[in-house]
């Protein structure tokens, strides 16, 4: 049997599923106990009480048959009303139609009717729909119809719902206690998930293992893993700093030596090669270092992007910039400002290199910051877009190789910055300008 359709109705969270595991048995137990109580215990009590009343009604009917006159019969009935707590009346010349009337929700009504019919060996009619909570019974006698009005409390158990209400209240109280306990058990797991997600975005939030033993072990393992990764990142950063210093020193000496030589075409070409080497070294180190040295901080994304756009426009190129804040809150987001600025600058540089017209639009919503850079350049084929985000990839077929002096790390740095923030980079066709459309998404 396929139960896949049930998945759409199942809770998604651990708290919801655990609570369902508690509620389902409680509800089933309530239904079973209620059924057994109503069908067995309550029905048996009603049958016993109805049998006692049936004996009294039979006795009254027999006395009516035995009396010599109607006056004597009515006098006997009047004398029985107080001890029996039953209102009795004799209607001469009438006949009884064997019918019953009761409400469908009358739990004990069926058992009451069945018991009276079995115990009274006469033609009777029973009406359980009286407004005064009384049971009207009509018995056929030789003199006429004996009307009996019996209080309902005499023929069925009173307030049978009290037990059900107490059971329901007990179940609700136990469910609330279980929910509070479950919430305390799930909270450490939620904190661990939040700490893991934050670390994936480059944010080291404080975290202390708590909760059950298994959750504490998972939290301790996460802290150990985070410490190892941070130590490796720190060691890599220190190594890159040393490499940067060691490589820049001979390049600086070479550059100074070339400046001391006589000017010439060969010297100028060598100086250009040294500058290209310095630029490539800076790009390599920037990609390898990433944002490992930068702390996450709250910034105004509009000001941050506007500063990058102004820096790009100093070269004499125009970039159309538009910002939309869809939230009612202040325009703020927590991120590595230096890394994001570098990623936006790379996108703009790439667009300005291959296109004449460039637009940048940014949208801040409740859960993300979306930055879109579009140009009117040749674009990138769909088959090469995923490969374009890899390091050291130059798509000469899609872009003009003669205009490019890079090393294939521009988009790779953007992708690395996006991943460090838990975001994404998507390359597509620009409908507005006809070139490349790069979408950088950073979650809040």
Short mmCIF file of C-alpha atoms in Angstrom, two decimals:
data_model
loop_
_atom_site.label_atom_id
_atom_site.label_comp_id
_atom_site.label_asym_id
_atom_site.label_seq_id
_atom_site.Cartn_x
_atom_site.Cartn_y
_atom_site.Cartn_z
CA UNK A 1 0.00 0.00 0.00
CA UNK A 2 1.35 3.39 -1.01
CA UNK A 3 1.30 6.02 1.73
CA UNK A 4 3.26 8.68 -0.16
CA UNK A 5 0.22 10.98 -0.16
CA UNK A 6 0.49 11.20 3.63
CA UNK A 7 3.82 13.04 3.40
CA UNK A 8 2.12 16.26 2.30
CA UNK A 9 0.09 16.25 5.52
CA UNK A 10 2.94 15.32 7.86
CA UNK A 11 4.66 18.03 9.92
CA UNK A 12 8.04 19.10 8.57
CA UNK A 13 9.78 19.97 11.83
CA UNK A 14 11.15 17.56 14.44
CA UNK A 15 9.00 19.26 17.07
CA UNK A 16 5.83 18.76 15.03
CA UNK A 17 6.56 15.11 14.27
CA UNK A 18 7.46 14.32 17.88
CA UNK A 19 4.29 16.03 19.07
CA UNK A 20 2.28 14.02 16.55
CA UNK A 21 3.84 10.80 17.90
CA UNK A 22 2.48 11.76 21.33
CA UNK A 23 -0.92 13.08 20.23
CA UNK A 24 -1.85 10.18 17.96
CA UNK A 25 -1.74 7.44 20.67
CA UNK A 26 -3.51 9.77 23.13
CA UNK A 27 -6.35 10.42 20.67
CA UNK A 28 -6.67 6.73 19.82
CA UNK A 29 -6.73 5.84 23.52
CA UNK A 30 -9.42 8.46 24.14
CA UNK A 31 -11.58 7.06 21.35
CA UNK A 32 -11.18 3.46 22.49
CA UNK A 33 -11.90 4.25 26.13
CA UNK A 34 -14.90 6.39 25.18
CA UNK A 35 -16.31 3.63 22.98
CA UNK A 36 -15.87 0.96 25.65
CA UNK A 37 -17.34 3.22 28.33
CA UNK A 38 -20.39 4.20 26.29
CA UNK A 39 -21.10 0.85 24.69
CA UNK A 40 -20.47 -1.33 27.72
CA UNK A 41 -20.42 0.37 31.08
CA UNK A 42 -22.90 3.14 30.34
CA UNK A 43 -25.25 0.82 28.45
CA UNK A 44 -25.16 -1.75 31.26
CA UNK A 45 -25.96 0.86 33.90
CA UNK A 46 -28.84 2.16 31.81
CA UNK A 47 -30.18 -1.37 31.29
CA UNK A 48 -30.13 -2.14 35.02
CA UNK A 49 -31.89 1.12 35.93
CA UNK A 50 -34.47 0.66 33.17
CA UNK A 51 -35.20 -2.90 34.34
CA UNK A 52 -36.04 -1.60 37.82
CA UNK A 53 -38.46 0.97 36.40
CA UNK A 54 -39.95 -1.66 34.09
CA UNK A 55 -40.86 -3.80 37.11
CA UNK A 56 -42.66 -0.84 38.70
CA UNK A 57 -44.57 -0.09 35.51
CA UNK A 58 -45.56 -3.74 35.12
CA UNK A 59 -46.75 -3.77 38.72
CA UNK A 60 -48.85 -0.62 38.17
CA UNK A 61 -50.37 -2.04 34.97
CA UNK A 62 -51.21 -5.33 36.69
CA UNK A 63 -52.96 -3.46 39.52
CA UNK A 64 -55.05 -1.54 36.96
CA UNK A 65 -56.13 -4.88 35.48
CA UNK A 66 -57.04 -6.28 38.92
CA UNK A 67 -59.15 -3.38 40.18
CA UNK A 68 -62.96 -3.73 40.00
CA UNK A 69 -63.61 -0.17 38.89
CA UNK A 70 -61.90 2.68 37.13
CA UNK A 71 -62.06 4.82 40.28
CA UNK A 72 -60.23 2.17 42.28
CA UNK A 73 -57.62 1.84 39.53
CA UNK A 74 -56.98 5.57 39.46
CA UNK A 75 -56.78 5.69 43.25
CA UNK A 76 -54.17 2.94 43.21
CA UNK A 77 -52.17 4.77 40.58
CA UNK A 78 -52.30 7.97 42.61
CA UNK A 79 -51.00 6.11 45.67
CA UNK A 80 -48.07 4.74 43.66
CA UNK A 81 -46.87 8.05 42.21
CA UNK A 82 -44.95 9.25 45.27
CA UNK A 83 -43.13 5.99 46.23
CA UNK A 84 -42.32 5.20 42.58
CA UNK A 85 -41.52 8.85 41.68
CA UNK A 86 -43.51 8.29 38.51
CA UNK A 87 -46.46 10.29 37.23
CA UNK A 88 -49.24 7.81 36.35
CA UNK A 89 -52.49 8.46 34.48
CA UNK A 90 -55.13 6.16 32.98
CA UNK A 91 -56.84 7.09 29.70
CA UNK A 92 -59.94 5.01 29.05
CA UNK A 93 -60.75 3.56 25.67
CA UNK A 94 -57.46 4.45 23.97
CA UNK A 95 -55.02 2.13 22.27
CA UNK A 96 -51.24 2.22 22.02
CA UNK A 97 -49.33 2.40 18.75
CA UNK A 98 -45.94 0.70 19.31
CA UNK A 99 -43.61 3.53 18.33
CA UNK A 100 -40.46 5.08 19.76
CA UNK A 101 -39.06 8.60 19.53
CA UNK A 102 -35.51 9.61 20.48
CA UNK A 103 -32.71 11.88 19.30
CA UNK A 104 -29.89 10.39 17.25
CA UNK A 105 -27.28 11.72 19.68
CA UNK A 106 -29.03 10.11 22.69
CA UNK A 107 -26.28 7.67 23.69
CA UNK A 108 -28.32 5.70 26.24
CA UNK A 109 -31.65 5.97 24.42
CA UNK A 110 -31.32 2.78 22.39
CA UNK A 111 -30.30 0.72 25.43
CA UNK A 112 -33.20 2.20 27.43
CA UNK A 113 -35.79 1.42 24.75
CA UNK A 114 -34.48 -2.11 24.25
CA UNK A 115 -34.56 -2.83 27.99
CA UNK A 116 -38.13 -1.54 28.48
CA UNK A 117 -39.44 -3.51 25.50
CA UNK A 118 -37.81 -6.70 26.73
CA UNK A 119 -38.99 -6.39 30.34
CA UNK A 120 -42.57 -5.13 29.78
CA UNK A 121 -44.68 -7.78 28.11
CA UNK A 122 -47.22 -5.34 26.81
CA UNK A 123 -47.68 -3.08 23.81
CA UNK A 124 -45.81 0.05 24.70
CA UNK A 125 -44.78 3.35 23.15
CA UNK A 126 -41.72 5.26 24.34
CA UNK A 127 -40.95 8.95 23.81
CA UNK A 128 -37.51 10.30 24.82
CA UNK A 129 -37.89 13.73 23.24
CA UNK A 130 -39.78 15.50 26.02
CA UNK A 131 -38.48 18.97 26.87
CA UNK A 132 -38.60 18.36 30.63
CA UNK A 133 -36.05 15.53 30.49
CA UNK A 134 -38.75 12.94 31.20
CA UNK A 135 -39.41 9.56 29.59
CA UNK A 136 -43.00 9.05 28.51
CA UNK A 137 -44.12 5.42 28.42
CA UNK A 138 -47.54 4.28 27.20
CA UNK A 139 -48.72 0.80 28.26
CA UNK A 140 -51.75 -0.95 26.81
CA UNK A 141 -54.21 -2.32 29.42
CA UNK A 142 -57.69 -3.78 29.20
CA UNK A 143 -59.17 -0.55 30.54
CA UNK A 144 -57.21 1.76 28.21
CA UNK A 145 -53.77 3.31 28.04
CA UNK A 146 -51.61 3.76 31.12
CA UNK A 147 -49.53 6.94 30.75
CA UNK A 148 -46.30 6.96 32.79
CA UNK A 149 -43.92 9.91 32.94
CA UNK A 150 -40.60 8.79 34.41
CA UNK A 151 -37.77 11.22 35.27
CA UNK A 152 -34.81 10.51 33.02
CA UNK A 153 -32.46 10.29 35.98
CA UNK A 154 -34.30 7.12 37.07
CA UNK A 155 -33.68 5.19 33.87
CA UNK A 156 -30.18 6.25 32.76
CA UNK A 157 -26.93 7.33 34.34
CA UNK A 158 -26.68 11.09 34.90
CA UNK A 159 -23.85 13.22 33.50
CA UNK A 160 -22.06 10.45 31.61
CA UNK A 161 -20.04 13.14 29.85
CA UNK A 162 -18.21 14.08 33.02
CA UNK A 163 -15.79 11.18 32.69
CA UNK A 164 -15.16 12.06 29.05
CA UNK A 165 -14.55 15.71 29.95
CA UNK A 166 -12.10 14.74 32.67
CA UNK A 167 -10.33 12.42 30.26
CA UNK A 168 -10.16 15.19 27.66
CA UNK A 169 -8.85 17.75 30.15
CA UNK A 170 -6.25 15.26 31.39
CA UNK A 171 -5.14 14.57 27.82
CA UNK A 172 -4.86 18.31 27.07
CA UNK A 173 -2.80 18.93 30.21
CA UNK A 174 -0.49 16.01 29.43
CA UNK A 175 -0.15 17.19 25.83
CA UNK A 176 0.81 20.71 26.94
CA UNK A 177 3.39 19.31 29.36
CA UNK A 178 4.76 17.05 26.62
CA UNK A 179 4.91 19.97 24.17
CA UNK A 180 6.88 22.08 26.66
CA UNK A 181 9.26 19.20 27.30
CA UNK A 182 9.68 18.56 23.57
CA UNK A 183 10.36 22.22 22.89
CA UNK A 184 13.16 22.18 25.46
CA UNK A 185 14.59 19.07 23.82
CA UNK A 186 14.35 20.47 20.29
CA UNK A 187 15.78 23.90 21.17
CA UNK A 188 19.44 22.66 21.38
CA UNK A 189 19.04 20.97 17.99
CA UNK A 190 17.68 24.19 16.51
CA UNK A 191 20.59 26.15 17.99
CA UNK A 192 23.05 23.66 16.52
CA UNK A 193 21.41 24.02 13.10
CA UNK A 194 21.53 27.83 13.34
CA UNK A 195 25.20 27.75 14.38
CA UNK A 196 26.04 25.40 11.48
CA UNK A 197 24.15 27.58 9.00
CA UNK A 198 25.84 30.72 10.30
CA UNK A 199 29.28 29.10 10.07
CA UNK A 200 28.51 28.12 6.48
CA UNK A 201 27.91 31.83 5.82
CA UNK A 202 31.22 32.77 7.44
CA UNK A 203 29.69 33.92 10.74
CA UNK A 204 31.06 32.42 13.97
CA UNK A 205 28.10 32.78 16.33
CA UNK A 206 28.47 31.72 19.99
CA UNK A 207 27.32 28.16 20.64
CA UNK A 208 27.35 26.00 23.77
CA UNK A 209 26.31 22.32 23.61
CA UNK A 210 23.23 21.53 25.70
CA UNK A 211 20.32 19.11 25.83
CA UNK A 212 20.37 15.32 25.75
CA UNK A 213 23.61 13.33 25.64
CA UNK A 214 23.36 12.64 21.91
CA UNK A 215 22.69 16.30 21.12
CA UNK A 216 25.60 17.37 23.33
CA UNK A 217 27.89 14.97 21.47
CA UNK A 218 26.76 16.39 18.14
CA UNK A 219 27.30 19.94 19.43
CA UNK A 220 30.76 19.09 20.76
CA UNK A 221 31.69 17.47 17.45
CA UNK A 222 30.52 20.57 15.60
CA UNK A 223 32.64 22.84 17.81
CA UNK A 224 35.67 20.60 17.25
CA UNK A 225 35.09 20.62 13.50
CA UNK A 226 34.64 24.39 13.47
CA UNK A 227 37.84 24.85 15.46
CA UNK A 228 39.78 22.64 13.03
CA UNK A 229 38.44 24.52 10.02
CA UNK A 230 39.19 27.90 11.58
CA UNK A 231 42.70 26.72 12.43
CA UNK A 232 43.25 25.51 8.86
CA UNK A 233 41.95 28.81 7.47
CA UNK A 234 44.24 30.73 9.79
CA UNK A 235 47.23 28.61 8.78
CA UNK A 236 46.40 29.09 5.10
CA UNK A 237 46.07 32.83 5.61
CA UNK A 238 49.42 33.02 7.38
CA UNK A 239 51.03 30.95 4.64
CA UNK A 240 49.58 33.19 1.94
CA UNK A 241 50.79 36.27 3.77
CA UNK A 242 54.28 34.81 3.86
CA UNK A 243 54.10 33.83 0.19
CA UNK A 244 52.86 37.31 -0.68
CA UNK A 245 55.78 38.90 1.14
CA UNK A 246 58.33 36.50 -0.35
CA UNK A 247 57.04 37.01 -3.89
CA UNK A 248 56.64 40.77 -3.71
CA UNK A 249 60.20 41.28 -2.47
CA UNK A 250 61.99 39.99 -5.61
CA UNK A 251 59.38 41.65 -7.84
CA UNK A 252 60.02 44.96 -6.11
CA UNK A 253 63.79 44.55 -6.55
CA UNK A 254 63.29 43.68 -10.20
CA UNK A 255 61.04 46.70 -10.68
CA UNK A 256 63.58 49.03 -9.06
CA UNK A 257 66.38 47.56 -11.15
CA UNK A 258 64.41 48.16 -14.34
CA UNK A 259 63.76 51.77 -13.36
CA UNK A 260 67.51 52.33 -12.92
CA UNK A 261 68.23 51.10 -16.43
CA UNK A 262 68.15 53.26 -19.49
CA UNK A 263 64.73 53.71 -21.00
CA UNK A 264 63.95 51.65 -24.05
CA UNK A 265 61.30 49.49 -25.67
CA UNK A 266 62.61 46.30 -24.10
CA UNK A 267 62.76 47.91 -20.64
CA UNK A 268 59.19 49.19 -21.04
CA UNK A 269 57.95 45.72 -22.02
CA UNK A 270 59.76 44.18 -19.06
CA UNK A 271 58.22 46.74 -16.71
CA UNK A 272 54.79 45.89 -18.15
CA UNK A 273 55.47 42.20 -17.51
CA UNK A 274 56.39 42.96 -13.90
CA UNK A 275 53.18 44.97 -13.44
CA UNK A 276 51.17 42.09 -14.95
CA UNK A 277 52.87 39.67 -12.57
CA UNK A 278 52.03 41.90 -9.59
CA UNK A 279 48.42 42.14 -10.75
CA UNK A 280 48.15 38.37 -11.22
CA UNK A 281 49.74 37.78 -7.83
CA UNK A 282 47.24 40.12 -6.20
CA UNK A 283 44.35 38.30 -7.91
CA UNK A 284 45.69 34.89 -6.89
CA UNK A 285 46.09 35.95 -3.27
CA UNK A 286 42.68 37.61 -3.23
CA UNK A 287 41.02 34.42 -4.47
CA UNK A 288 42.98 32.12 -2.15
CA UNK A 289 42.52 34.35 0.88
CA UNK A 290 38.79 34.91 0.30
CA UNK A 291 37.14 36.63 3.29
CA UNK A 292 38.88 34.57 5.96
CA UNK A 293 40.39 37.64 7.62
CA UNK A 294 37.21 39.69 7.59
CA UNK A 295 34.59 39.80 10.30
CA UNK A 296 30.91 39.95 9.41
CA UNK A 297 29.25 43.26 10.23
CA UNK A 298 25.96 45.06 9.68
CA UNK A 299 26.13 47.52 6.78
CA UNK A 300 23.82 49.55 4.58
CA UNK A 301 23.82 47.64 1.27
CA UNK A 302 22.75 50.69 -0.73
CA UNK A 303 25.74 52.71 0.50
CA UNK A 304 28.09 49.76 -0.04
CA UNK A 305 26.98 49.18 -3.64
CA UNK A 306 26.89 52.88 -4.41
CA UNK A 307 30.53 53.23 -3.31
CA UNK A 308 31.58 50.38 -5.63
CA UNK A 309 29.66 51.96 -8.52
CA UNK A 310 31.31 55.34 -7.92
CA UNK A 311 34.76 53.70 -7.90
CA UNK A 312 34.00 52.08 -11.26
CA UNK A 313 32.74 55.34 -12.73
CA UNK A 314 36.05 57.06 -12.00
CA UNK A 315 37.43 55.34 -15.08
CA UNK A 316 35.04 57.38 -17.20
CA UNK A 317 32.46 54.63 -17.77
CA UNK A 318 28.80 55.01 -16.79
CA UNK A 319 26.91 52.44 -14.73
CA UNK A 320 23.18 52.83 -14.19
CA UNK A 321 22.36 51.95 -10.56
CA UNK A 322 18.94 51.28 -9.01
CA UNK A 323 18.16 50.11 -5.46
CA UNK A 324 14.81 48.88 -4.12
CA UNK A 325 14.16 48.28 -0.40
CA UNK A 326 11.04 46.11 -0.17
CA UNK A 327 11.16 45.90 3.62
CA UNK A 328 9.61 48.32 6.09
CA UNK A 329 12.68 47.98 8.30
CA UNK A 330 15.97 49.93 8.11
CA UNK A 331 18.15 49.09 5.14
CA UNK A 332 20.67 46.82 6.90
CA UNK A 333 22.24 43.41 6.32
CA UNK A 334 25.04 41.44 8.00
CA UNK A 335 27.82 40.41 5.61
CA UNK A 336 31.54 40.60 4.84
CA UNK A 337 31.53 44.06 3.32
CA UNK A 338 35.00 43.85 1.80
CA UNK A 339 34.37 40.51 0.11
CA UNK A 340 30.96 41.57 -1.22
CA UNK A 341 32.41 44.85 -2.52
CA UNK A 342 35.13 42.89 -4.29
CA UNK A 343 32.53 40.55 -5.83
CA UNK A 344 30.39 43.45 -7.09
CA UNK A 345 33.47 45.20 -8.44
CA UNK A 346 34.45 42.04 -10.33
CA UNK A 347 30.97 41.78 -11.86
CA UNK A 348 31.06 45.43 -12.93
CA UNK A 349 34.61 45.15 -14.28
CA UNK A 350 33.65 42.07 -16.27
CA UNK A 351 30.56 43.82 -17.67
CA UNK A 352 32.44 47.05 -18.50
CA UNK A 353 35.19 45.06 -20.19
CA UNK A 354 32.89 43.37 -22.68
CA UNK A 355 29.92 45.75 -22.92
CA UNK A 356 29.26 49.39 -23.63
CA UNK A 357 26.10 49.74 -21.54
CA UNK A 358 25.98 48.36 -17.99
CA UNK A 359 23.17 48.43 -15.41
CA UNK A 360 23.22 47.37 -11.78
CA UNK A 361 20.01 46.80 -9.81
CA UNK A 362 19.75 45.64 -6.20
CA UNK A 363 16.71 44.51 -4.23
CA UNK A 364 16.59 44.04 -0.46
CA UNK A 365 13.74 41.83 0.76
CA UNK A 366 12.92 40.25 4.10
CA UNK A 367 15.14 37.23 3.51
CA UNK A 368 17.75 38.13 0.90
CA UNK A 369 19.77 40.73 -0.99
CA UNK A 370 19.69 40.29 -4.77
CA UNK A 371 22.22 42.10 -6.97
CA UNK A 372 21.82 41.98 -10.77
CA UNK A 373 24.47 43.22 -13.22
CA UNK A 374 23.56 43.32 -16.93
CA UNK A 375 25.52 44.35 -20.01
CA UNK A 376 25.08 44.50 -23.78
CA UNK A 377 28.17 42.43 -24.56
CA UNK A 378 28.44 39.09 -26.40
CA UNK A 379 27.31 37.12 -23.34
CA UNK A 380 28.26 33.53 -22.46
CA UNK A 381 26.77 30.40 -24.08
CA UNK A 382 24.48 28.35 -21.84
CA UNK A 383 26.77 25.33 -22.06
CA UNK A 384 29.71 27.34 -20.69
CA UNK A 385 28.02 29.30 -17.88
CA UNK A 386 28.60 26.75 -15.14
CA UNK A 387 32.21 26.32 -16.21
CA UNK A 388 32.68 30.11 -16.21
CA UNK A 389 32.36 30.16 -12.42
CA UNK A 390 35.33 27.83 -11.97
CA UNK A 391 38.81 29.23 -11.21
CA UNK A 392 41.32 29.89 -14.00
CA UNK A 393 38.72 29.56 -16.76
CA UNK A 394 38.80 32.03 -19.66
CA UNK A 395 35.96 31.72 -22.14
CA UNK A 396 37.68 33.09 -25.23
CA UNK A 397 34.91 31.91 -27.53
CA UNK A 398 32.27 33.84 -25.59
CA UNK A 399 34.38 36.93 -24.90
CA UNK A 400 36.94 38.85 -26.88
CA UNK A 401 40.31 37.50 -25.88
CA UNK A 402 42.15 40.56 -27.07
CA UNK A 403 40.32 42.78 -24.61
CA UNK A 404 40.96 40.52 -21.66
CA UNK A 405 44.07 40.57 -19.56
CA UNK A 406 42.69 38.58 -16.67
CA UNK A 407 43.58 35.15 -15.39
CA UNK A 408 40.07 33.68 -15.18
CA UNK A 409 39.36 34.38 -11.52
CA UNK A 410 36.84 37.23 -11.69
CA UNK A 411 33.65 35.18 -11.68
CA UNK A 412 35.29 32.50 -9.52
CA UNK A 413 35.87 35.08 -6.79
CA UNK A 414 32.22 36.16 -7.06
CA UNK A 415 31.08 32.54 -6.72
CA UNK A 416 33.40 32.02 -3.74
CA UNK A 417 32.04 35.12 -1.99
CA UNK A 418 28.47 33.97 -2.65
CA UNK A 419 29.16 30.50 -1.23
CA UNK A 420 30.83 31.93 1.87
CA UNK A 421 27.59 33.86 2.57
CA UNK A 422 25.35 30.89 1.83
CA UNK A 423 24.20 32.50 -1.41
CA UNK A 424 24.35 31.77 -5.13
CA UNK A 425 25.51 33.22 -8.44
CA UNK A 426 23.47 32.68 -11.59
CA UNK A 427 24.42 33.58 -15.16
CA UNK A 428 21.69 34.09 -17.75
CA UNK A 429 20.74 36.14 -20.80
CA UNK A 430 19.86 39.78 -20.33
CA UNK A 431 16.44 40.45 -21.80
CA UNK A 432 16.81 44.19 -21.32
CA UNK A 433 20.29 44.70 -22.83
CA UNK A 434 20.85 41.48 -24.77
CA UNK A 435 24.16 40.54 -23.16
CA UNK A 436 25.05 38.72 -19.94
CA UNK A 437 22.98 38.90 -16.78
CA UNK A 438 24.74 37.98 -13.52
CA UNK A 439 22.56 37.55 -10.41
CA UNK A 440 24.26 37.50 -7.00
CA UNK A 441 21.94 36.42 -4.16
CA UNK A 442 22.95 36.74 -0.50
CA UNK A 443 20.52 35.49 2.20
CA UNK A 444 19.87 37.68 5.25
#
